[in-house]
Every structure is written in structure tokens, then in C-alpha cells.
mmCIF file of C-alpha atoms in Angstrom:
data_model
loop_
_atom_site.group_PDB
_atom_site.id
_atom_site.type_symbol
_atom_site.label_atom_id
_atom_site.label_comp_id
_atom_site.label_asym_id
_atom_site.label_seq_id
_atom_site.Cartn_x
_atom_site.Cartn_y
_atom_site.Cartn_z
ATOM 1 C CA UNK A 1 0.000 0.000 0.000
ATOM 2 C CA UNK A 2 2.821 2.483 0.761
ATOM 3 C CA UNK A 3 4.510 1.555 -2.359
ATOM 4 C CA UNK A 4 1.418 2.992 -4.738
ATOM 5 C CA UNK A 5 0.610 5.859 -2.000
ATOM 6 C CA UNK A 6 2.459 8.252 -5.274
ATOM 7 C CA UNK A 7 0.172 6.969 -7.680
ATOM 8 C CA UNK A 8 -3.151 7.245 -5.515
ATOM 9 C CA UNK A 9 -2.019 11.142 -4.794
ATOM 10 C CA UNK A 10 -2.069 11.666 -8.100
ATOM 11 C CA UNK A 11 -5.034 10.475 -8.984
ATOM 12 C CA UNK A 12 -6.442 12.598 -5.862
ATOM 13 C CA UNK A 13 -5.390 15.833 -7.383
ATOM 14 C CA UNK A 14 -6.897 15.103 -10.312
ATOM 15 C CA UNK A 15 -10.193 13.907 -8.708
ATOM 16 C CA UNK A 16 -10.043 16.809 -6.138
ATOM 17 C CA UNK A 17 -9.901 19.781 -8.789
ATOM 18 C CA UNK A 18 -13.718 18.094 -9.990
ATOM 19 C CA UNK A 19 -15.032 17.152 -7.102
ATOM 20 C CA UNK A 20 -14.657 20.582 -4.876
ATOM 21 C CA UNK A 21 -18.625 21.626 -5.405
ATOM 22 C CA UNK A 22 -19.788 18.339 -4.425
ATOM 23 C CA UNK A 23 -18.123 19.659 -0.626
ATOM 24 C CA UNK A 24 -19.864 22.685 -1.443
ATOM 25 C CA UNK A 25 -22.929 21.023 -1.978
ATOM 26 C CA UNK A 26 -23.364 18.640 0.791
ATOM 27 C CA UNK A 27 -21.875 20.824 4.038
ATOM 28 C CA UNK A 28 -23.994 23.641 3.095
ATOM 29 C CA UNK A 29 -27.221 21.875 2.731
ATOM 30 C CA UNK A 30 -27.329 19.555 5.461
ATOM 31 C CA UNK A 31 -26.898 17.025 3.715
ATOM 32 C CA UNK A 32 -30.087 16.296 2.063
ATOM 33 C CA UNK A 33 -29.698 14.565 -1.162
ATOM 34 C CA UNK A 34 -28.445 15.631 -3.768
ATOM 35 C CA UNK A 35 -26.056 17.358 -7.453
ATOM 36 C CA UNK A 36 -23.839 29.065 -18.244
ATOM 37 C CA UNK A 37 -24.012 32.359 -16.586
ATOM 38 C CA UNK A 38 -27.195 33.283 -18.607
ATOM 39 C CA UNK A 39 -29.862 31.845 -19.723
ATOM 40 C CA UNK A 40 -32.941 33.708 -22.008
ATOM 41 C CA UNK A 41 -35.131 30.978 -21.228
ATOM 42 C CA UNK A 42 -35.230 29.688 -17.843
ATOM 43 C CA UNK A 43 -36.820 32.459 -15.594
ATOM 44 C CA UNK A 44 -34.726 31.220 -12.648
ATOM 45 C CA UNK A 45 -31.411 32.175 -14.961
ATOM 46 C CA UNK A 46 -30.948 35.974 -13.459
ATOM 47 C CA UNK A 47 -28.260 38.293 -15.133
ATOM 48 C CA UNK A 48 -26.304 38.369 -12.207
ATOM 49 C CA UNK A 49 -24.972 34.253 -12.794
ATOM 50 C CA UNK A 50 -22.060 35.808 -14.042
ATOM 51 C CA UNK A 51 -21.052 36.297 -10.052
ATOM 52 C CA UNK A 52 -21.866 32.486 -9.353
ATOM 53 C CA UNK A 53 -19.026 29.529 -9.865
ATOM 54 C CA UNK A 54 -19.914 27.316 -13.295
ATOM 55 C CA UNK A 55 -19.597 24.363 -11.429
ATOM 56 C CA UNK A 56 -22.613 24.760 -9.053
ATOM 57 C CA UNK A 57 -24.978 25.158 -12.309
ATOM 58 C CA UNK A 58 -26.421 22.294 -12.020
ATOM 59 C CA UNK A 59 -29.808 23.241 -10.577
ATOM 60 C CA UNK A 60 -33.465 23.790 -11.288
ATOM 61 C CA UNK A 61 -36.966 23.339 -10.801
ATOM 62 C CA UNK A 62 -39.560 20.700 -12.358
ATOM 63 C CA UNK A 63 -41.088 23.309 -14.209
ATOM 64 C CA UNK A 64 -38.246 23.600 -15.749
ATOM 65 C CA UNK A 65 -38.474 19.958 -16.953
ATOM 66 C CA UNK A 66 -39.703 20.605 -20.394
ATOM 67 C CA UNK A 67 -38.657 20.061 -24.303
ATOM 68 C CA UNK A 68 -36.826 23.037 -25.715
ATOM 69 C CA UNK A 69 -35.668 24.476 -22.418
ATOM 70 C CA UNK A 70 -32.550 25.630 -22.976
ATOM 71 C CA UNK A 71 -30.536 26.319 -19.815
ATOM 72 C CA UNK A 72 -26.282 26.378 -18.794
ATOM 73 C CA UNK A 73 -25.361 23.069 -17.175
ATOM 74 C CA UNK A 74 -21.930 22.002 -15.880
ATOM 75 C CA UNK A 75 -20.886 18.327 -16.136
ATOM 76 C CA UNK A 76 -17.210 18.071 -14.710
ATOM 77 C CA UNK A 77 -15.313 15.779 -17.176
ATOM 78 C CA UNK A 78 -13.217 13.243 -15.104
ATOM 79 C CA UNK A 79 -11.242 10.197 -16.835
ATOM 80 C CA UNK A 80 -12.351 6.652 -14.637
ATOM 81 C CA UNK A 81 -9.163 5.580 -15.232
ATOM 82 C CA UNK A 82 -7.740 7.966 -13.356
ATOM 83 C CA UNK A 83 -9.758 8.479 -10.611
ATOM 84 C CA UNK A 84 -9.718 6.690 -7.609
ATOM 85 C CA UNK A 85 -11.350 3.738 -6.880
ATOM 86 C CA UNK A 86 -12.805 1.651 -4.381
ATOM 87 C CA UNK A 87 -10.811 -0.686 -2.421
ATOM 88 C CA UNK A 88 -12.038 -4.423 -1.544
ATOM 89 C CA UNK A 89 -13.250 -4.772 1.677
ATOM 90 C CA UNK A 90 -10.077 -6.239 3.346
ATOM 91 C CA UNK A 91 -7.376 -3.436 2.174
ATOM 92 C CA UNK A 92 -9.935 -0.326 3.174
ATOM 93 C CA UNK A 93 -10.382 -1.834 6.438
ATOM 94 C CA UNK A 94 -7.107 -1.957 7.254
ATOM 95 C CA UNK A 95 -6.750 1.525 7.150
ATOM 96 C CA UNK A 96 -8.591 4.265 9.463
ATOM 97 C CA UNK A 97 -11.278 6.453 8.014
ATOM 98 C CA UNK A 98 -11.915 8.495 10.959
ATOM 99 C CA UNK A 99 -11.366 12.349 11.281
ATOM 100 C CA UNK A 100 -9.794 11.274 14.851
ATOM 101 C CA UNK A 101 -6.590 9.475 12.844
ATOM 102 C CA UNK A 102 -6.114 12.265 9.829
ATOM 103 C CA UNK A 103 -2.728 13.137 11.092
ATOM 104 C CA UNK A 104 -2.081 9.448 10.958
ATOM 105 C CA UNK A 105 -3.966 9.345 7.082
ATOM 106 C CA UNK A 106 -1.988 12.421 6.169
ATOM 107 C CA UNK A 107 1.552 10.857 6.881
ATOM 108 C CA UNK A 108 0.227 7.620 5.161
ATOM 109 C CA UNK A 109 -0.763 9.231 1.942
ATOM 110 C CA UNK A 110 1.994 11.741 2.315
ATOM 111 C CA UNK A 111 0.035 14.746 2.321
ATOM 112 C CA UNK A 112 1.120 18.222 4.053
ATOM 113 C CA UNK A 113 -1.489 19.376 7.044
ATOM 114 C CA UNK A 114 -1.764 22.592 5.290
ATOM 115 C CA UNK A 115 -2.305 21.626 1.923
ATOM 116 C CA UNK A 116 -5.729 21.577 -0.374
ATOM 117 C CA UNK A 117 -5.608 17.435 0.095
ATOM 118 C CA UNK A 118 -5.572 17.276 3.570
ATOM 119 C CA UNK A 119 -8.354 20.116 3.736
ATOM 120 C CA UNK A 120 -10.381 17.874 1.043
ATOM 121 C CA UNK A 121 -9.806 14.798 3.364
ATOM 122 C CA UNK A 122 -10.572 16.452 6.387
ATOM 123 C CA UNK A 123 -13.994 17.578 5.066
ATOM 124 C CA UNK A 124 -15.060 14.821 3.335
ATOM 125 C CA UNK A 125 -14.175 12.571 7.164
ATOM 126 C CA UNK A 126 -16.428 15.428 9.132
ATOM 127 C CA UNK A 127 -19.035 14.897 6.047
ATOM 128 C CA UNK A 128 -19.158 11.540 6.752
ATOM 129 C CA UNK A 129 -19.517 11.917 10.182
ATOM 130 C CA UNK A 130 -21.586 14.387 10.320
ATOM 131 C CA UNK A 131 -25.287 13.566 11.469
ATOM 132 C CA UNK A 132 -28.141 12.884 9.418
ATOM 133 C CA UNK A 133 -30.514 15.500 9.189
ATOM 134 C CA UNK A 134 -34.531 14.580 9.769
ATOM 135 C CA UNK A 135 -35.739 11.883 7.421
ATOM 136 C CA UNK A 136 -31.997 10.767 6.305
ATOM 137 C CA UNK A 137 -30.338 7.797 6.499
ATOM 138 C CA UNK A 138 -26.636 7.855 5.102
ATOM 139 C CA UNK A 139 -23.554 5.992 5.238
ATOM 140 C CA UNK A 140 -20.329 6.786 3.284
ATOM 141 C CA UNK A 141 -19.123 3.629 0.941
ATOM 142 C CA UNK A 142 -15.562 3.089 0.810
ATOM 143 C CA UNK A 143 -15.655 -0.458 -0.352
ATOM 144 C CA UNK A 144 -17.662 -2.437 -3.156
ATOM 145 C CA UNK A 145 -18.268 -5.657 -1.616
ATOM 146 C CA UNK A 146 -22.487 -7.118 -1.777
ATOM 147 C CA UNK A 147 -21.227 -10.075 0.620
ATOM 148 C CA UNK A 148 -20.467 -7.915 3.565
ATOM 149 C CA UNK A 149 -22.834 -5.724 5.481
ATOM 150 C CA UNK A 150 -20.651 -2.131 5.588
ATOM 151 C CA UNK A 151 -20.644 -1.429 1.890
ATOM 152 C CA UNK A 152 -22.609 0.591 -0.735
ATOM 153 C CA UNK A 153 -24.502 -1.883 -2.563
ATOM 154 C CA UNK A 154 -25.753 -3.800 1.197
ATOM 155 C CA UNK A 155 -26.301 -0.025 2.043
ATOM 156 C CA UNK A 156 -28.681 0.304 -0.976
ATOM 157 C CA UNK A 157 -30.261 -3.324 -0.662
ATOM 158 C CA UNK A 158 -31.224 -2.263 3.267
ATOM 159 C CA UNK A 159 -32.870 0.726 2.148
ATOM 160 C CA UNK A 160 -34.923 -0.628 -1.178
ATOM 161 C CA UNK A 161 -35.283 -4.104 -0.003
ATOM 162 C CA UNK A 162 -33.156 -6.974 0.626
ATOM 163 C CA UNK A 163 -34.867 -9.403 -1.321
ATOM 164 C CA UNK A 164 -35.823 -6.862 -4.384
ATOM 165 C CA UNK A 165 -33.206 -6.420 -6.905
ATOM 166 C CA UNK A 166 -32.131 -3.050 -7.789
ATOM 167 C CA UNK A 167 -31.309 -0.644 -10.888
ATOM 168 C CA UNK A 168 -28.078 1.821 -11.413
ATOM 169 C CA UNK A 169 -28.290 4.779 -12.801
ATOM 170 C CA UNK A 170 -26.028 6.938 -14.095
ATOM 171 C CA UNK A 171 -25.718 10.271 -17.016
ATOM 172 C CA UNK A 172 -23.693 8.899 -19.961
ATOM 173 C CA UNK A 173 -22.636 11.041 -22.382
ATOM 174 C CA UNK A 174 -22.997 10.329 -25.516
ATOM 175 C CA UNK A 175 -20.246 12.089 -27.418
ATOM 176 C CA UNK A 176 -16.669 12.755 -26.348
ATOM 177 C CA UNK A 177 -16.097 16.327 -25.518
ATOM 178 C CA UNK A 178 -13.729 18.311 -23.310
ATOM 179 C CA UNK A 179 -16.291 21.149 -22.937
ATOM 180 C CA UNK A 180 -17.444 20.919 -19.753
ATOM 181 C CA UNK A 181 -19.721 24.094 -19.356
ATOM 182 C CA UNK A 182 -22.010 25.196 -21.795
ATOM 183 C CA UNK A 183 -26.388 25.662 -22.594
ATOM 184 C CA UNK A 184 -27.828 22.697 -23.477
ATOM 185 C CA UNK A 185 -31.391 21.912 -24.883
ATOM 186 C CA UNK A 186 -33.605 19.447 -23.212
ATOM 187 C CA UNK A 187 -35.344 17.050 -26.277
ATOM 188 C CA UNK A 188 -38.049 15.104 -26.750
ATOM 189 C CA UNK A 189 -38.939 11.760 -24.190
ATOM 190 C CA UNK A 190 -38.177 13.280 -20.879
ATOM 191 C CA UNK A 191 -38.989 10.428 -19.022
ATOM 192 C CA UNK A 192 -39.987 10.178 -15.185
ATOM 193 C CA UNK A 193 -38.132 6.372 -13.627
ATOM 194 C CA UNK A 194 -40.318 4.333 -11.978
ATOM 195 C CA UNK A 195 -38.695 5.127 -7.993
ATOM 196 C CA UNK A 196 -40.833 4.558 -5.417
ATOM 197 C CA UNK A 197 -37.277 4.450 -3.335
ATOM 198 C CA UNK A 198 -34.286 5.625 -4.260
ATOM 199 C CA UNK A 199 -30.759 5.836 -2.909
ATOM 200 C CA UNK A 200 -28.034 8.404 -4.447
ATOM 201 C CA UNK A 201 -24.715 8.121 -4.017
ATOM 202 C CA UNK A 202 -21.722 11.133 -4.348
ATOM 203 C CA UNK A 203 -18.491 10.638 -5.094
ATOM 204 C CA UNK A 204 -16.276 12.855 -2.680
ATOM 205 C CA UNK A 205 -12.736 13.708 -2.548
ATOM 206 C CA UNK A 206 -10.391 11.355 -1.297
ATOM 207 C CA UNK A 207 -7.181 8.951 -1.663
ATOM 208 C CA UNK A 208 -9.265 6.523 -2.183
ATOM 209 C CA UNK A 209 -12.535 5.757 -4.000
ATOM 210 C CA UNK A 210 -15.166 6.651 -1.256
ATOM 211 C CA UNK A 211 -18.900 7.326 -1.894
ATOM 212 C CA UNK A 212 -21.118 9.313 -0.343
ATOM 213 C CA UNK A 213 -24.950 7.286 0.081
ATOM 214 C CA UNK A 214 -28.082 8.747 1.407
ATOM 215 C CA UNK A 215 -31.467 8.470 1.007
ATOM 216 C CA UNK A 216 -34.888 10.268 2.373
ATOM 217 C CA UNK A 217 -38.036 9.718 3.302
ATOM 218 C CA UNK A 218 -39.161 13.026 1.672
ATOM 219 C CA UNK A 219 -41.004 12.485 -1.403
ATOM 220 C CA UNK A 220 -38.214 12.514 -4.481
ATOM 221 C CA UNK A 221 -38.737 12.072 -8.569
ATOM 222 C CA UNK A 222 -36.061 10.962 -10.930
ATOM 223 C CA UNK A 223 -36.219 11.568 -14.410
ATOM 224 C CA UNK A 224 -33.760 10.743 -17.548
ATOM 225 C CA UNK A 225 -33.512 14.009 -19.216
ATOM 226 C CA UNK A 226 -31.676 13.610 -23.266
ATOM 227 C CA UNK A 227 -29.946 17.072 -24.083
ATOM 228 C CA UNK A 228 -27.881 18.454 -26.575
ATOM 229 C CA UNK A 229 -25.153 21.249 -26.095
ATOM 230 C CA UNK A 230 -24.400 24.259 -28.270
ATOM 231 C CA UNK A 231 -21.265 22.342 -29.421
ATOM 232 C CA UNK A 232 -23.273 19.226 -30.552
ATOM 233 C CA UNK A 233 -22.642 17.190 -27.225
ATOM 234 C CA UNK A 234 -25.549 14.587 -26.259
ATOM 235 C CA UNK A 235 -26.020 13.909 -23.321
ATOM 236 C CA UNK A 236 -28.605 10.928 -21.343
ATOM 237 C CA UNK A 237 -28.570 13.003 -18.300
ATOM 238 C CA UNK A 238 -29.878 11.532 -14.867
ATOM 239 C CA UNK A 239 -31.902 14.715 -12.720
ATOM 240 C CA UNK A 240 -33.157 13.702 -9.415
ATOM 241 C CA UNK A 241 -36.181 16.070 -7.804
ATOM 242 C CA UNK A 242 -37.073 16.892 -4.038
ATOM 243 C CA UNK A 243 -40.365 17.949 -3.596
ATOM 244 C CA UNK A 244 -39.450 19.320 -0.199
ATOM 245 C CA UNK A 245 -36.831 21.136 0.895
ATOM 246 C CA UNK A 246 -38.253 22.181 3.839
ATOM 247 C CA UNK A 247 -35.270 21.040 6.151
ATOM 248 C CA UNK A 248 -32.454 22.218 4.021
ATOM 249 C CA UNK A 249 -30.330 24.793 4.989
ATOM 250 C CA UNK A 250 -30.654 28.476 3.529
ATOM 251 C CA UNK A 251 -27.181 27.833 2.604
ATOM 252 C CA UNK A 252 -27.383 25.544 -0.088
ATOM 253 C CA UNK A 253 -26.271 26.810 -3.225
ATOM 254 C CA UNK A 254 -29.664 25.837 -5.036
ATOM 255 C CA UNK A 255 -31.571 28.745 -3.401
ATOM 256 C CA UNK A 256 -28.603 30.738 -4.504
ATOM 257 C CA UNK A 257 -28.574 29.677 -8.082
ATOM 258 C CA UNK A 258 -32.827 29.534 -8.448
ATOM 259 C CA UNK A 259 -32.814 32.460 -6.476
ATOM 260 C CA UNK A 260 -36.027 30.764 -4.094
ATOM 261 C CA UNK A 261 -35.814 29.597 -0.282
ATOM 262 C CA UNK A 262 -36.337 26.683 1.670
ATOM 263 C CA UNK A 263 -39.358 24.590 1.321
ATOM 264 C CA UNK A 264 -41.321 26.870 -1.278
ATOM 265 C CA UNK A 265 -40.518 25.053 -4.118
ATOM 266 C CA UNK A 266 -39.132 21.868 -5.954
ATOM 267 C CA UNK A 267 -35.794 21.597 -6.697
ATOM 268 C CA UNK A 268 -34.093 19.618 -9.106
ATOM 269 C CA UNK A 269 -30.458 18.702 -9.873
ATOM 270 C CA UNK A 270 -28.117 17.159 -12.715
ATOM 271 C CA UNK A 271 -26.079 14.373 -11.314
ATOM 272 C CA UNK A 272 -22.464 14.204 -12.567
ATOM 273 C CA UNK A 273 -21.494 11.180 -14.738
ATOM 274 C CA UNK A 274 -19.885 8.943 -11.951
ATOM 275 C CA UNK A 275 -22.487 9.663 -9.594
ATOM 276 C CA UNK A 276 -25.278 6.724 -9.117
ATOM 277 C CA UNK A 277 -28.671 6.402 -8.222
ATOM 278 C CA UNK A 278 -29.858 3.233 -6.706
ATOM 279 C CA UNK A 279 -33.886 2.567 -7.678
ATOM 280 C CA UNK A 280 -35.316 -0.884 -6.597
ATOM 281 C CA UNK A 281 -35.906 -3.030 -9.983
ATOM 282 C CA UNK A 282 -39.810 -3.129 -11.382
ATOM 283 C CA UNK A 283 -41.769 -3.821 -13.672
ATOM 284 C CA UNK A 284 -41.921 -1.092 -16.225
ATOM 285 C CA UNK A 285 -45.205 -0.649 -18.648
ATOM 286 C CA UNK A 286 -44.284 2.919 -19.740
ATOM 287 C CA UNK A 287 -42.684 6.379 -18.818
ATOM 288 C CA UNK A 288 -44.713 9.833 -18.262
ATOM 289 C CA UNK A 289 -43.379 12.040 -21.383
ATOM 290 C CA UNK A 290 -42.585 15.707 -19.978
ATOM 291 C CA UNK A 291 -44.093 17.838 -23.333
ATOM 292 C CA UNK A 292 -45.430 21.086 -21.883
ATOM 293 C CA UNK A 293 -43.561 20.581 -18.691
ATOM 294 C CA UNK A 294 -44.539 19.278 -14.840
#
């Protein structure tokens, strides 16, 4: 493990340069789930975007849901085969993942206490840590293992059902790009998942692959939302809804960006590529098509 510490700080820089709003985004709004400067379109879109970071344009409303909307999104563009992954069971238990041993985590990885990588650890520990707010159950994944009881996909089973099986899903883009920032048009079949339980899961910034899993009992939507950018990008974009955001902080960046408050409306967010959503696996007969919007 020592011997490839080099290699996994490497691929932490790289991860941690993409992965700084999703800190934003879950310390500011209590961790409830979920995650261009103008838009003509959107009436949430105000002139003043231009003072808001790129990366945390990833929200809006279900009204918003609707064929031709034309909006800016940000989807960070991260390489999997650089970023780090999760460990099998036995190698991430043997090391700590407690905010009590990060001087000992920092000397392992080789990290300075006073550099960007130990401040990314340190927050993503006290994330983890932190405790749920009302409704939430969470639990942060930093091994993919179904046989043993502390990891993400036994997580996901004890929320939607041990004995149901279970969908992943995930945005996929389409086309290769490097453009990670740009308006995109929503197109035709907007379609609404069957979810009568869900369970999203963030990636966060670490040495380490480590996911960050919650789910709530607050009434959520998830819909699969096709869009095509300015440059000719498609994209299959995942967008998960909360209904009510009654309990989130004022804070979060959404009521920043949309430019509402707590609780007095929906509020809707793109999830990044290597982000997942966990739904339990029915039956489908058909999808609602969004055509005039929700």
C-alpha cells in the first residue's frame, strides 16, 4: 500500500480539482440529497450568474423539466481511469477512516497538514460523520463488496429491499467532448423512472474511492432528461427532484442559483457522470413524457 501511496495522490489531485462543489454542496445543505451564466429561457437564470461559480450550475426546478428548455449546465469531465477507486473490503479496512486518525492518514498518503488534500480529506471525514438531518439515512461507501454488510450496494439493498433487486443509474454522455460548461437543450422523451425508493450516491474527494450514500423519506422524482449542447454534445442526463426542501439549509447553493428559499418550491439537480442512483428493480409498462412541462 505504501509503495502505490504516489500513484493514488495523483489520482487525488486530479479527482479533487472536480469534485470541490460536491463539498460545497453537501456541508452547506445539510446534507439532504443531492447534485452558463445566462440563460434567455429559464426564468430562474438571473443576469447576475455571471457572479456564481460554473460548477454549481447544475440546478433547477420541475417546471423547468420541459422540451426546448434551454438552460447552462456544468458536467465536470473526469477520466475513470484515473480516478480513484474503491478498495475491496479487506485493504480499506485496514486503514482508518476516521477524522480522529487524519494526522495518521496524512503521513500515510503523504500529504502536508496545510495543503488543499488534507483540507479535502478532512472535510469529506467530518461529512461523513456528520449527522443525518430529519428523514436521512446515510452511510459513506468506501468499499464495493455485496457479501459484507458495511458497503454501498448492502447499504442500498437495506434501504430498497433486501430481497428486491435493484437498478443503477447513471448520465452517460454520448459524445466525447472536453467542454465541460455550456447551454444545453432538453429534447423530446423526458422520461420520469419508476422510484418509489431511491438511494443516491456522491463521489467525494479522497485517496481513495469513497462514496457518499443517502437516502430520504421526503417524497423525491427521478427523471432521464436527453440534451444536446451548443457544441453538438448529447447527453442521457440523470436529474433527481425533491419535492421538499423544507429542512435544508438556507445555505445551499440551489436557493442561490434559483434564487427561491427553503421549502417553497421543488428543486431539481443534474447528477455528474460517476455519480449513481440506486432505484429498486420493477416492472416497467411505460414512462410519463414531460411535453409542456410538470
Amino acid at each position: 500500500m505504501h509503495s502505490s501511496s504516489r500513484n493514488m495522490a495523483e489520482n487525488f489531485l486530479i479527482l479533487l480539482l472536480h469534485l470541490l462543489v460536491i463539498m460545497v454542496y453537501c456541508s452547506s445543505h445539510g446534507r439532504e440529497m443531492g447534485g452558463g451564466t445566462k440563460n434567455n429561457m429559464n426564468h430562474h437564470m438571473m443576469n447576475n450568474h455571471h457572479d456564481i461559480d460554473p460548477s454549481l450550475m447544475v440546478f433547477l426546478t420541475m417546471k423547468d423539466l420541459k422540451v426546448g428548455q434551454r438552460m447552462p449546465i456544468y458536467f465536470p469531465k473526469r477520466d475513470p481511469s484515473t480516478s480513484p477507486k474503491l478498495w475491496p473490503k479487506q485493504e480499506a479496512d485496514s486503514v482508518p477512516f476516521s477524522l480522529e486518525k487524519l494526522p495518521q492518514l496524512l503521513q500515510l498518503f503523504g500529504f502536508a497538514r496545510d495543503s488543499a488534500q488534507a483540507k479535502a480529506m478532512e472535510d469529506t471525514l467530518r461529512e461523513c460523520e456528520s449527522k443525518p438531518i430529519k428523514g436521512e439515512v446515510k452511510f459513506c461507501a468506501t468499499s464495493l463488496d455485496s457479501a459484507v454488510t458495511d458497503s454501498m450496494l448492502d447499504f442500498a439493498q437495506s434501504i430498497l429491499g433486501k430481497d428486491s433487486g435493484f437498478r443503477v443509474l447513471s448520465t452517460s454522455h454520448k459524445t466525447k467532448s472536453s467542454v465541460s460548461f455550456q447551454n444545453y437543450t432538453m429534447l423530446e422523451d423526458i422520461k420520469e423512472m419508476e422510484a418509489p425508493k431511491m438511494v443516491a450516491c456522491h463521489t467525494m474527494p479522497y485517496p481513495y474511492g469513497v462514496f457518499y450514500c443517502h437516502s430520504q423519506t421526503t417524497q423525491n422524482k427521478v427523471y432521464s432528461v436527453p440534451l444536446e449542447g451548443e457544441n453538438g454534445d448529447k447527453v442521457e442526463a440523470i436529474v433527481v427532484c425533491h419535492l421538499d426542501t423544507s429542512q435544508w439549509g438556507s445555505s445551499h447553493p440551489s436557493f442561490q442559483v434559483l434564487a427561491v428559499k427553503p421549502g417553497t418550491t421543488s428543486v431539481c439537480h443534474f447528477f455528474p457522470a460517476d455519480n449513481l442512483i440506486f432505484v429498486p428493480k420493477v416492472e416497467i409498462e411505460g414512462f410519463d413524457i414531460l411535453r409542456d412541462g410538470v
